[in-house]
PDB file of C-alpha atoms and ligand atoms in Angstrom:
ATOM      1  CA  MET D  28      91.003 112.939  93.046  1.00 98.00           C
ATOM      2  CA  LEU D  29      90.466 114.922  96.267  1.00 98.00           C
ATOM      3  CA  ALA D  30      94.150 115.805  96.664  1.00 98.00           C
ATOM      4  CA  SER D  31      97.421 114.782  95.064  1.00 98.00           C
ATOM      5  CA  GLY D  32     101.037 115.673  95.815  1.00 98.00           C
ATOM      6  CA  SER D  33     103.634 115.549  98.570  1.00 96.00           C
ATOM      7  CA  ARG D  34     101.341 117.496 100.950  1.00 97.00           C
ATOM      8  CA  GLY D  35      98.588 114.880 100.836  1.00 98.00           C
ATOM      9  CA  ASN D  36      96.932 112.261  98.668  1.00 98.00           C
ATOM     10  CA  CYS D  37      93.332 111.137  98.724  1.00 98.00           C
ATOM     11  CA  ALA D  38      90.939 109.841  96.053  1.00 98.00           C
ATOM     12  CA  ILE D  39      87.555 108.187  95.707  1.00 98.00           C
ATOM     13  CA  VAL D  40      86.846 105.176  93.516  1.00 98.00           C
ATOM     14  CA  ALA D  41      83.175 104.324  93.218  1.00 98.00           C
ATOM     15  CA  SER D  42      80.741 102.043  91.451  1.00 98.00           C
ATOM     16  CA  ALA D  43      76.994 102.685  91.538  1.00 96.00           C
ATOM     17  CA  ARG D  44      76.849 100.743  94.813  1.00 97.00           C
ATOM     18  CA  THR D  45      80.231 101.028  96.543  1.00 98.00           C
ATOM     19  CA  ARG D  46      82.521 103.955  97.377  1.00 98.00           C
ATOM     20  CA  ILE D  47      86.122 103.531  98.493  1.00 98.00           C
ATOM     21  CA  LEU D  48      88.583 106.118  99.778  1.00 98.00           C
ATOM     22  CA  VAL D  49      92.093 105.509  98.421  1.00 98.00           C
ATOM     23  CA  ASP D  50      94.630 106.916 100.901  1.00 98.00           C
ATOM     24  CA  ALA D  51      93.878 109.423 103.663  1.00 98.00           C
ATOM     25  CA  GLY D  52      96.703 111.926 103.288  1.00 98.00           C
ATOM     26  CA  ILE D  53      94.821 115.159 104.023  1.00 98.00           C
ATOM     27  CA  SER D  54      93.205 115.987 107.350  1.00 97.00           C
ATOM     28  CA  GLY D  55      89.859 114.478 108.232  1.00 97.00           C
ATOM     29  CA  ARG D  56      88.266 117.901 108.182  1.00 97.00           C
ATOM     30  CA  GLU D  57      89.693 118.752 104.738  1.00 98.00           C
ATOM     31  CA  THR D  58      88.599 115.361 103.374  1.00 98.00           C
ATOM     32  CA  PHE D  59      85.033 116.014 104.554  1.00 98.00           C
ATOM     33  CA  LYS D  60      85.122 119.544 103.149  1.00 98.00           C
ATOM     34  CA  ARG D  61      86.310 118.459  99.705  1.00 98.00           C
ATOM     35  CA  MET D  62      83.832 115.582  99.564  1.00 98.00           C
ATOM     36  CA  LYS D  63      80.950 117.847 100.472  1.00 97.00           C
ATOM     37  CA  ALA D  64      81.989 120.335  97.780  1.00 96.00           C
ATOM     38  CA  LEU D  65      81.541 117.461  95.299  1.00 96.00           C
ATOM     39  CA  SER D  66      78.192 116.490  96.885  1.00 96.00           C
ATOM     40  CA  GLU D  67      79.781 113.268  98.136  1.00 96.00           C
ATOM     41  CA  ASP D  68      78.583 112.018 101.519  1.00 97.00           C
ATOM     42  CA  PRO D  69      81.578 110.837 103.622  1.00 97.00           C
ATOM     43  CA  HIS D  70      79.243 108.456 105.442  1.00 97.00           C
ATOM     44  CA  SER D  71      78.547 106.649 102.166  1.00 97.00           C
ATOM     45  CA  LEU D  72      82.154 105.366 102.078  1.00 98.00           C
ATOM     46  CA  ALA D  73      82.448 101.594 102.503  1.00 98.00           C
ATOM     47  CA  ALA D  74      86.186 101.410 103.241  1.00 98.00           C
ATOM     48  CA  ILE D  75      89.549 103.182 103.309  1.00 98.00           C
ATOM     49  CA  LEU D  76      92.474 101.626 101.411  1.00 98.00           C
ATOM     50  CA  ILE D  77      96.063 102.615 102.153  1.00 98.00           C
ATOM     51  CA  THR D  78      98.929 102.333  99.639  1.00 98.00           C
ATOM     52  CA  HIS D  79     101.784 102.918 102.133  1.00 98.00           C
ATOM     53  CA  GLU D  80     102.576 104.586 105.444  1.00 97.00           C
ATOM     54  CA  HIS D  81     104.224 107.816 104.283  1.00 97.00           C
ATOM     55  CA  CYS D  82     102.664 110.843 105.939  1.00 95.00           C
ATOM     56  CA  ASP D  83     101.218 112.255 102.710  1.00 98.00           C
ATOM     57  CA  HIS D  84      99.065 109.092 102.450  1.00 98.00           C
ATOM     58  CA  ILE D  85      97.972 108.539 106.071  1.00 97.00           C
ATOM     59  CA  HIS D  86      97.886 111.960 107.732  1.00 95.00           C
ATOM     60  CA  GLY D  87      94.092 111.965 108.187  1.00 96.00           C
ATOM     61  CA  LEU D  88      93.643 108.229 108.679  1.00 96.00           C
ATOM     62  CA  ALA D  89      93.240 108.031 112.467  1.00 92.00           C
ATOM     63  CA  THR D  90      90.609 110.773 112.472  1.00 94.00           C
ATOM     64  CA  LEU D  91      88.695 109.438 109.485  1.00 96.00           C
ATOM     65  CA  ALA D  92      88.674 105.866 110.757  1.00 95.00           C
ATOM     66  CA  LYS D  93      87.372 107.034 114.106  1.00 93.00           C
ATOM     67  CA  ARG D  94      84.656 109.245 112.667  1.00 95.00           C
ATOM     68  CA  LEU D  95      83.457 106.943 109.893  1.00 97.00           C
ATOM     69  CA  ARG D  96      83.949 103.597 111.682  1.00 96.00           C
ATOM     70  CA  ILE D  97      84.543 101.794 108.400  1.00 97.00           C
ATOM     71  CA  PRO D  98      87.118  99.085 107.614  1.00 98.00           C
ATOM     72  CA  VAL D  99      90.666 100.227 106.856  1.00 98.00           C
ATOM     73  CA  PHE D 100      92.546  97.954 104.465  1.00 98.00           C
ATOM     74  CA  MET D 101      96.342  97.782 104.398  1.00 98.00           C
ATOM     75  CA  THR D 102      99.118  95.223 104.360  1.00 98.00           C
ATOM     76  CA  GLY D 103     100.471  93.844 107.647  1.00 97.00           C
ATOM     77  CA  ALA D 104     103.836  95.591 107.219  1.00 98.00           C
ATOM     78  CA  THR D 105     102.199  98.927 106.399  1.00 98.00           C
ATOM     79  CA  HIS D 106      99.963  98.593 109.442  1.00 96.00           C
ATOM     80  CA  GLN D 107     102.936  97.926 111.713  1.00 94.00           C
ATOM     81  CA  ALA D 108     104.940 100.821 110.289  1.00 95.00           C
ATOM     82  CA  TRP D 109     101.978 103.165 110.667  1.00 93.00           C
ATOM     83  CA  ALA D 110     101.314 102.068 114.264  1.00 90.00           C
ATOM     84  CA  ARG D 111     104.980 102.511 115.160  1.00 89.00           C
ATOM     85  CA  ALA D 112     105.147 105.991 113.632  1.00 85.00           C
ATOM     86  CA  LEU D 113     101.970 107.066 115.416  1.00 82.00           C
ATOM     87  CA  ARG D 114     103.316 105.857 118.753  1.00 81.00           C
ATOM     88  CA  ASP D 115     106.716 107.511 118.267  1.00 76.00           C
ATOM     89  CA  GLU D 116     105.460 110.832 116.986  1.00 76.00           C
ATOM     90  CA  ARG D 117     102.341 111.495 119.001  1.00 73.00           C
ATOM     91  CA  GLY D 118     102.636 109.017 121.839  1.00 76.00           C
ATOM     92  CA  GLU D 119      99.247 107.707 120.746  1.00 71.00           C
ATOM     93  CA  LYS D 120      98.400 104.069 120.955  1.00 71.00           C
ATOM     94  CA  LEU D 121      97.025 102.617 117.779  1.00 68.00           C
ATOM     95  CA  GLN D 122      93.308 102.228 117.693  1.00 73.00           C
ATOM     96  CA  LEU D 123      91.782 101.011 114.467  1.00 87.00           C
ATOM     97  CA  GLU D 124      88.358  99.626 115.116  1.00 89.00           C
ATOM     98  CA  LYS D 125      88.160  97.745 111.844  1.00 94.00           C
ATOM     99  CA  TYR D 126      91.537  96.827 110.409  1.00 95.00           C
ATOM    100  CA  GLU D 127      91.488  94.525 107.368  1.00 97.00           C
ATOM    101  CA  ARG D 128      94.742  93.047 106.212  1.00 98.00           C
ATOM    102  CA  PHE D 129      95.467  92.328 102.573  1.00 98.00           C
ATOM    103  CA  GLU D 130      98.504  90.963 100.824  1.00 98.00           C
ATOM    104  CA  SER D 131     100.070  92.358  97.719  1.00 98.00           C
ATOM    105  CA  GLY D 132      99.178  90.194  94.706  1.00 98.00           C
ATOM    106  CA  HIS D 133      95.970  88.868  96.294  1.00 98.00           C
ATOM    107  CA  ARG D 134      92.710  90.339  95.111  1.00 98.00           C
ATOM    108  CA  PHE D 135      89.826  91.089  97.455  1.00 98.00           C
ATOM    109  CA  GLN D 136      86.338  92.457  97.277  1.00 98.00           C
ATOM    110  CA  VAL D 137      84.871  95.643  98.752  1.00 98.00           C
ATOM    111  CA  GLY D 138      81.151  95.599  97.953  1.00 98.00           C
ATOM    112  CA  ASP D 139      80.940  95.063  94.200  1.00 98.00           C
ATOM    113  CA  ILE D 140      84.447  96.457  93.546  1.00 98.00           C
ATOM    114  CA  GLU D 141      87.250  93.946  93.031  1.00 98.00           C
ATOM    115  CA  VAL D 142      90.557  95.315  94.311  1.00 98.00           C
ATOM    116  CA  LYS D 143      93.944  94.003  93.190  1.00 98.00           C
ATOM    117  CA  PRO D 144      96.950  95.357  95.110  1.00 98.00           C
ATOM    118  CA  PHE D 145     100.367  95.013  93.493  1.00 98.00           C
ATOM    119  CA  THR D 146     103.891  95.744  94.742  1.00 98.00           C
ATOM    120  CA  ILE D 147     105.575  98.967  93.649  1.00 98.00           C
ATOM    121  CA  PRO D 148     109.241  99.998  94.094  1.00 98.00           C
ATOM    122  CA  HIS D 149     109.231 102.742  96.762  1.00 98.00           C
ATOM    123  CA  ASP D 150     111.059 103.331 100.042  1.00 97.00           C
ATOM    124  CA  ALA D 151     108.227 102.321 102.392  1.00 98.00           C
ATOM    125  CA  ALA D 152     107.543  99.106 104.359  1.00 98.00           C
ATOM    126  CA  ASP D 153     105.307  97.362 101.814  1.00 98.00           C
ATOM    127  CA  PRO D 154     104.011  99.868  99.234  1.00 98.00           C
ATOM    128  CA  VAL D 155     101.324  98.945  96.714  1.00 98.00           C
ATOM    129  CA  GLY D 156      99.437 100.260  93.723  1.00 98.00           C
ATOM    130  CA  PHE D 157      95.870  99.176  92.987  1.00 98.00           C
ATOM    131  CA  THR D 158      93.622  98.201  90.166  1.00 98.00           C
ATOM    132  CA  PHE D 159      89.850  98.316  90.678  1.00 98.00           C
ATOM    133  CA  ARG D 160      87.223  96.485  88.640  1.00 98.00           C
ATOM    134  CA  ALA D 161      83.461  96.899  88.661  1.00 98.00           C
ATOM    135  CA  GLU D 162      80.700  97.172  86.094  1.00 96.00           C
ATOM    136  CA  GLY D 163      83.104  96.224  83.278  1.00 97.00           C
ATOM    137  CA  ILE D 164      85.401  99.173  84.069  1.00 98.00           C
ATOM    138  CA  LYS D 165      89.026  98.957  85.213  1.00 98.00           C
ATOM    139  CA  VAL D 166      90.824 101.758  87.052  1.00 98.00           C
ATOM    140  CA  GLY D 167      94.568 101.698  87.815  1.00 98.00           C
ATOM    141  CA  PHE D 168      96.535 103.647  90.449  1.00 98.00           C
ATOM    142  CA  ALA D 169     100.338 103.818  90.372  1.00 98.00           C
ATOM    143  CA  THR D 170     101.942 106.665  92.306  1.00 98.00           C
ATOM    144  CA  ASP D 171     105.003 106.788  94.579  1.00 98.00           C
ATOM    145  CA  LEU D 172     107.273 104.530  92.618  1.00 98.00           C
ATOM    146  CA  GLY D 173     110.890 104.902  91.532  1.00 98.00           C
ATOM    147  CA  TYR D 174     110.416 103.209  88.184  1.00 98.00           C
ATOM    148  CA  LEU D 175     107.880 101.070  86.312  1.00 98.00           C
ATOM    149  CA  PRO D 176     108.865  97.395  86.530  1.00 97.00           C
ATOM    150  CA  VAL D 177     107.419  94.959  83.982  1.00 97.00           C
ATOM    151  CA  SER D 178     105.087  93.543  86.658  1.00 97.00           C
ATOM    152  CA  VAL D 179     103.526  96.979  87.256  1.00 98.00           C
ATOM    153  CA  ARG D 180     103.193  97.630  83.492  1.00 97.00           C
ATOM    154  CA  ASP D 181     101.328  94.320  83.222  1.00 97.00           C
ATOM    155  CA  HIS D 182      98.881  95.248  85.988  1.00 98.00           C
ATOM    156  CA  LEU D 183      98.115  98.528  84.236  1.00 98.00           C
ATOM    157  CA  ARG D 184      96.982  96.934  80.970  1.00 97.00           C
ATOM    158  CA  GLY D 185      93.387  97.420  79.930  1.00 97.00           C
ATOM    159  CA  CYS D 186      92.625 100.304  82.295  1.00 98.00           C
ATOM    160  CA  ASP D 187      89.810 102.714  81.383  1.00 97.00           C
ATOM    161  CA  VAL D 188      91.215 105.277  83.825  1.00 97.00           C
ATOM    162  CA  LEU D 189      94.916 105.421  84.648  1.00 98.00           C
ATOM    163  CA  VAL D 190      96.175 107.478  87.588  1.00 98.00           C
ATOM    164  CA  MET D 191      99.935 107.753  87.117  1.00 98.00           C
ATOM    165  CA  GLU D 192     102.657 109.521  89.022  1.00 98.00           C
ATOM    166  CA  SER D 193     104.368 112.304  87.085  1.00 98.00           C
ATOM    167  CA  ASN D 194     106.430 113.613  89.967  1.00 98.00           C
ATOM    168  CA  HIS D 195     109.276 115.680  88.611  1.00 98.00           C
ATOM    169  CA  ASP D 196     111.019 117.053  85.592  1.00 97.00           C
ATOM    170  CA  LEU D 197     114.541 115.641  85.749  1.00 97.00           C
ATOM    171  CA  GLU D 198     116.218 118.911  84.792  1.00 97.00           C
ATOM    172  CA  MET D 199     114.149 120.963  87.257  1.00 97.00           C
ATOM    173  CA  LEU D 200     115.015 118.503  90.005  1.00 96.00           C
ATOM    174  CA  ARG D 201     118.703 118.581  89.096  1.00 95.00           C
ATOM    175  CA  VAL D 202     119.003 122.380  89.241  1.00 95.00           C
ATOM    176  CA  GLY D 203     116.333 122.816  91.950  1.00 93.00           C
ATOM    177  CA  PRO D 204     116.653 123.727  95.643  1.00 92.00           C
ATOM    178  CA  TYR D 205     116.655 120.242  97.222  1.00 93.00           C
ATOM    179  CA  PRO D 206     119.824 119.073  99.000  1.00 95.00           C
ATOM    180  CA  TRP D 207     121.715 116.511  96.962  1.00 95.00           C
ATOM    181  CA  SER D 208     120.796 113.636  99.300  1.00 95.00           C
ATOM    182  CA  VAL D 209     117.077 114.337  98.781  1.00 95.00           C
ATOM    183  CA  LYS D 210     117.555 114.653  95.008  1.00 96.00           C
ATOM    184  CA  GLN D 211     119.224 111.251  95.022  1.00 96.00           C
ATOM    185  CA  ARG D 212     116.358 109.734  97.008  1.00 95.00           C
ATOM    186  CA  VAL D 213     113.712 111.143  94.645  1.00 94.00           C
ATOM    187  CA  MET D 214     115.630 109.960  91.562  1.00 95.00           C
ATOM    188  CA  SER D 215     116.426 106.511  92.951  1.00 95.00           C
ATOM    189  CA  ARG D 216     114.768 103.229  91.981  1.00 96.00           C
ATOM    190  CA  VAL D 217     112.640 103.486  95.139  1.00 97.00           C
ATOM    191  CA  GLY D 218     111.859 107.191  94.862  1.00 97.00           C
ATOM    192  CA  HIS D 219     109.386 108.930  92.568  1.00 98.00           C
ATOM    193  CA  LEU D 220     108.516 108.662  88.882  1.00 98.00           C
ATOM    194  CA  SER D 221     109.742 111.441  86.582  1.00 98.00           C
ATOM    195  CA  ASN D 222     107.827 112.957  83.668  1.00 98.00           C
ATOM    196  CA  GLU D 223     110.459 111.394  81.424  1.00 98.00           C
ATOM    197  CA  ALA D 224     110.039 107.871  82.858  1.00 98.00           C
ATOM    198  CA  LEU D 225     106.268 108.127  82.494  1.00 98.00           C
ATOM    199  CA  ALA D 226     106.641 109.383  78.911  1.00 97.00           C
ATOM    200  CA  ASP D 227     108.860 106.386  78.180  1.00 97.00           C
ATOM    201  CA  PHE D 228     106.093 104.077  79.400  1.00 97.00           C
ATOM    202  CA  PHE D 229     103.480 105.891  77.288  1.00 95.00           C
ATOM    203  CA  SER D 230     105.611 105.736  74.127  1.00 94.00           C
ATOM    204  CA  ASN D 231     106.889 102.182  74.441  1.00 93.00           C
ATOM    205  CA  ASP D 232     104.661 100.026  76.590  1.00 93.00           C
ATOM    206  CA  TYR D 233     101.265 101.540  77.102  1.00 93.00           C
ATOM    207  CA  ASP D 234      98.297  99.777  75.457  1.00 93.00           C
ATOM    208  CA  ASN D 235      96.330 102.960  74.762  1.00 91.00           C
ATOM    209  CA  SER D 236      93.274 101.635  76.571  1.00 93.00           C
ATOM    210  CA  ALA D 237      92.478 104.523  78.896  1.00 94.00           C
ATOM    211  CA  THR D 238      89.782 107.068  78.173  1.00 94.00           C
ATOM    212  CA  PHE D 239      91.292 109.250  80.886  1.00 96.00           C
ATOM    213  CA  VAL D 240      94.891 109.550  82.027  1.00 96.00           C
ATOM    214  CA  VAL D 241      95.335 111.411  85.308  1.00 98.00           C
ATOM    215  CA  LEU D 242      98.793 112.791  86.090  1.00 98.00           C
ATOM    216  CA  ALA D 243      99.276 112.669  89.849  1.00 98.00           C
ATOM    217  CA  HIS D 244     101.672 113.392  92.726  1.00 98.00           C
ATOM    218  CA  LEU D 245     103.293 116.316  90.871  1.00 98.00           C
ATOM    219  CA  SER D 246     106.102 117.995  92.789  1.00 97.00           C
ATOM    220  CA  GLU D 247     105.431 121.658  93.478  1.00 96.00           C
ATOM    221  CA  GLN D 248     109.168 122.424  93.547  1.00 95.00           C
ATOM    222  CA  ASN D 249     110.471 120.246  90.749  1.00 97.00           C
ATOM    223  CA  ASN D 250     107.712 120.158  88.171  1.00 98.00           C
ATOM    224  CA  HIS D 251     105.259 122.360  86.393  1.00 97.00           C
ATOM    225  CA  PRO D 252     101.778 121.140  85.425  1.00 97.00           C
ATOM    226  CA  GLU D 253     102.174 122.316  81.846  1.00 97.00           C
ATOM    227  CA  ILE D 254     105.544 120.577  81.450  1.00 98.00           C
ATOM    228  CA  ALA D 255     104.084 117.344  82.815  1.00 98.00           C
ATOM    229  CA  ARG D 256     101.080 117.608  80.495  1.00 97.00           C
ATOM    230  CA  ARG D 257     103.214 118.412  77.444  1.00 96.00           C
ATOM    231  CA  GLU D 258     105.551 115.455  78.078  1.00 96.00           C
ATOM    232  CA  ALA D 259     102.641 113.043  78.565  1.00 96.00           C
ATOM    233  CA  GLU D 260     100.683 114.287  75.557  1.00 94.00           C
ATOM    234  CA  ARG D 261     103.747 114.157  73.328  1.00 94.00           C
ATOM    235  CA  ALA D 262     104.412 110.549  74.360  1.00 94.00           C
ATOM    236  CA  LEU D 263     100.758 109.539  73.993  1.00 92.00           C
ATOM    237  CA  SER D 264     100.563 111.109  70.526  1.00 90.00           C
ATOM    238  CA  THR D 265     103.347 108.806  69.303  1.00 84.00           C
ATOM    239  CA  ARG D 266     100.844 105.987  69.892  1.00 74.00           C
ATOM    240  CA  GLY D 267      98.139 107.837  67.980  1.00 70.00           C
ATOM    241  CA  GLY D 268      96.266 108.012  71.226  1.00 60.00           C
ATOM    242  CA  LEU D 269      96.075 111.709  71.897  1.00 64.00           C
ATOM    243  CA  PHE D 270      92.537 112.184  70.612  1.00 66.00           C
ATOM    244  CA  HIS D 271      91.291 109.204  72.509  1.00 68.00           C
ATOM    245  CA  ASN D 272      93.138 109.902  75.733  1.00 70.00           C
ATOM    246  CA  ARG D 273      92.192 112.814  77.835  1.00 91.00           C
ATOM    247  CA  VAL D 274      95.003 113.948  80.054  1.00 95.00           C
ATOM    248  CA  LEU D 275      93.919 115.448  83.382  1.00 97.00           C
ATOM    249  CA  LEU D 276      96.065 116.893  86.160  1.00 98.00           C
ATOM    250  CA  ALA D 277      95.304 116.060  89.774  1.00 98.00           C
ATOM    251  CA  GLU D 278      95.921 118.969  92.121  1.00 97.00           C
ATOM    252  CA  GLN D 279      97.173 119.481  95.633  1.00 98.00           C
ATOM    253  CA  THR D 280      94.933 122.298  96.765  1.00 97.00           C
ATOM    254  CA  GLU D 281      91.581 121.319  95.305  1.00 97.00           C
ATOM    255  CA  ALA D 282      89.639 118.305  94.122  1.00 98.00           C
ATOM    256  CA  LEU D 283      89.463 117.380  90.460  1.00 97.00           C
ATOM    257  CA  ALA D 284      85.986 117.286  88.931  1.00 96.00           C
ATOM    258  CA  PRO D 285      84.734 113.678  89.104  1.00 97.00           C
ATOM    259  CA  ILE D 286      85.538 111.412  86.155  1.00 97.00           C
ATOM    260  CA  ARG D 287      82.422 109.484  85.156  1.00 95.00           C
ATOM    261  CA  LEU D 288      82.340 106.464  82.872  1.00 93.00           C
TER     262      LEU D 288
HETATM  263 ZN1   ZN J  21     105.621 107.733  99.498  1.00 93.01          ZN
HETATM  264 ZN1   ZN J  22     103.434 110.218  98.371  1.00 93.01          ZN
END
């Protein structure tokens, strides 16, 4: 997890042979810097995958795509929305040398990693989460979603690593500084997942399969890492899974130490 939160999201998923960048929400320069600090070579990346076109997921995309000249995978609607935003905001014409289109629900292959995108409820053109499979390991990503529909819960079964949004504490959001319209957006069915909603999933629906649970996309205004951790650990312990599960917190300002399986 190179960066996570409303100021930029970026992660690497890798097998022994293939490395994929998931989202490009921090600047190209910062992405390179954080990769190098982890002894990761940016030029070893095989592809960039984009979940949706919000700025905190695509901010560094144009630069990275240009410098690395690797395929960029996104849905057709996300691609259009991104191109439109780029044209409106910067007057730049879209130039993606290697654009690869995928459709939600249809798996595809990047090297030896099988990618399955699935639809998530969020206020973007065509937002997706991902599961990745390689070498008998399954990794699931679900951030930027207003709630956890049954379809998403199904996709997340059997994951060895689960990256889950734990965006806000409901009470902190309610009494916090955001204008009411923004609070409503965050809390809506197409907004962001609260600690409480994630805890509900862990206590009632989660299959206890993950060796690592990563809490991601934490709000800096409306959450506190220790509150998010406590909520998640409490919910996981009701499943007897606390000793098995290791709860990690992805951060905005620095990369998380790599998780190796
Ligand atoms: Zn978003
Ligand atoms: Zn986001």
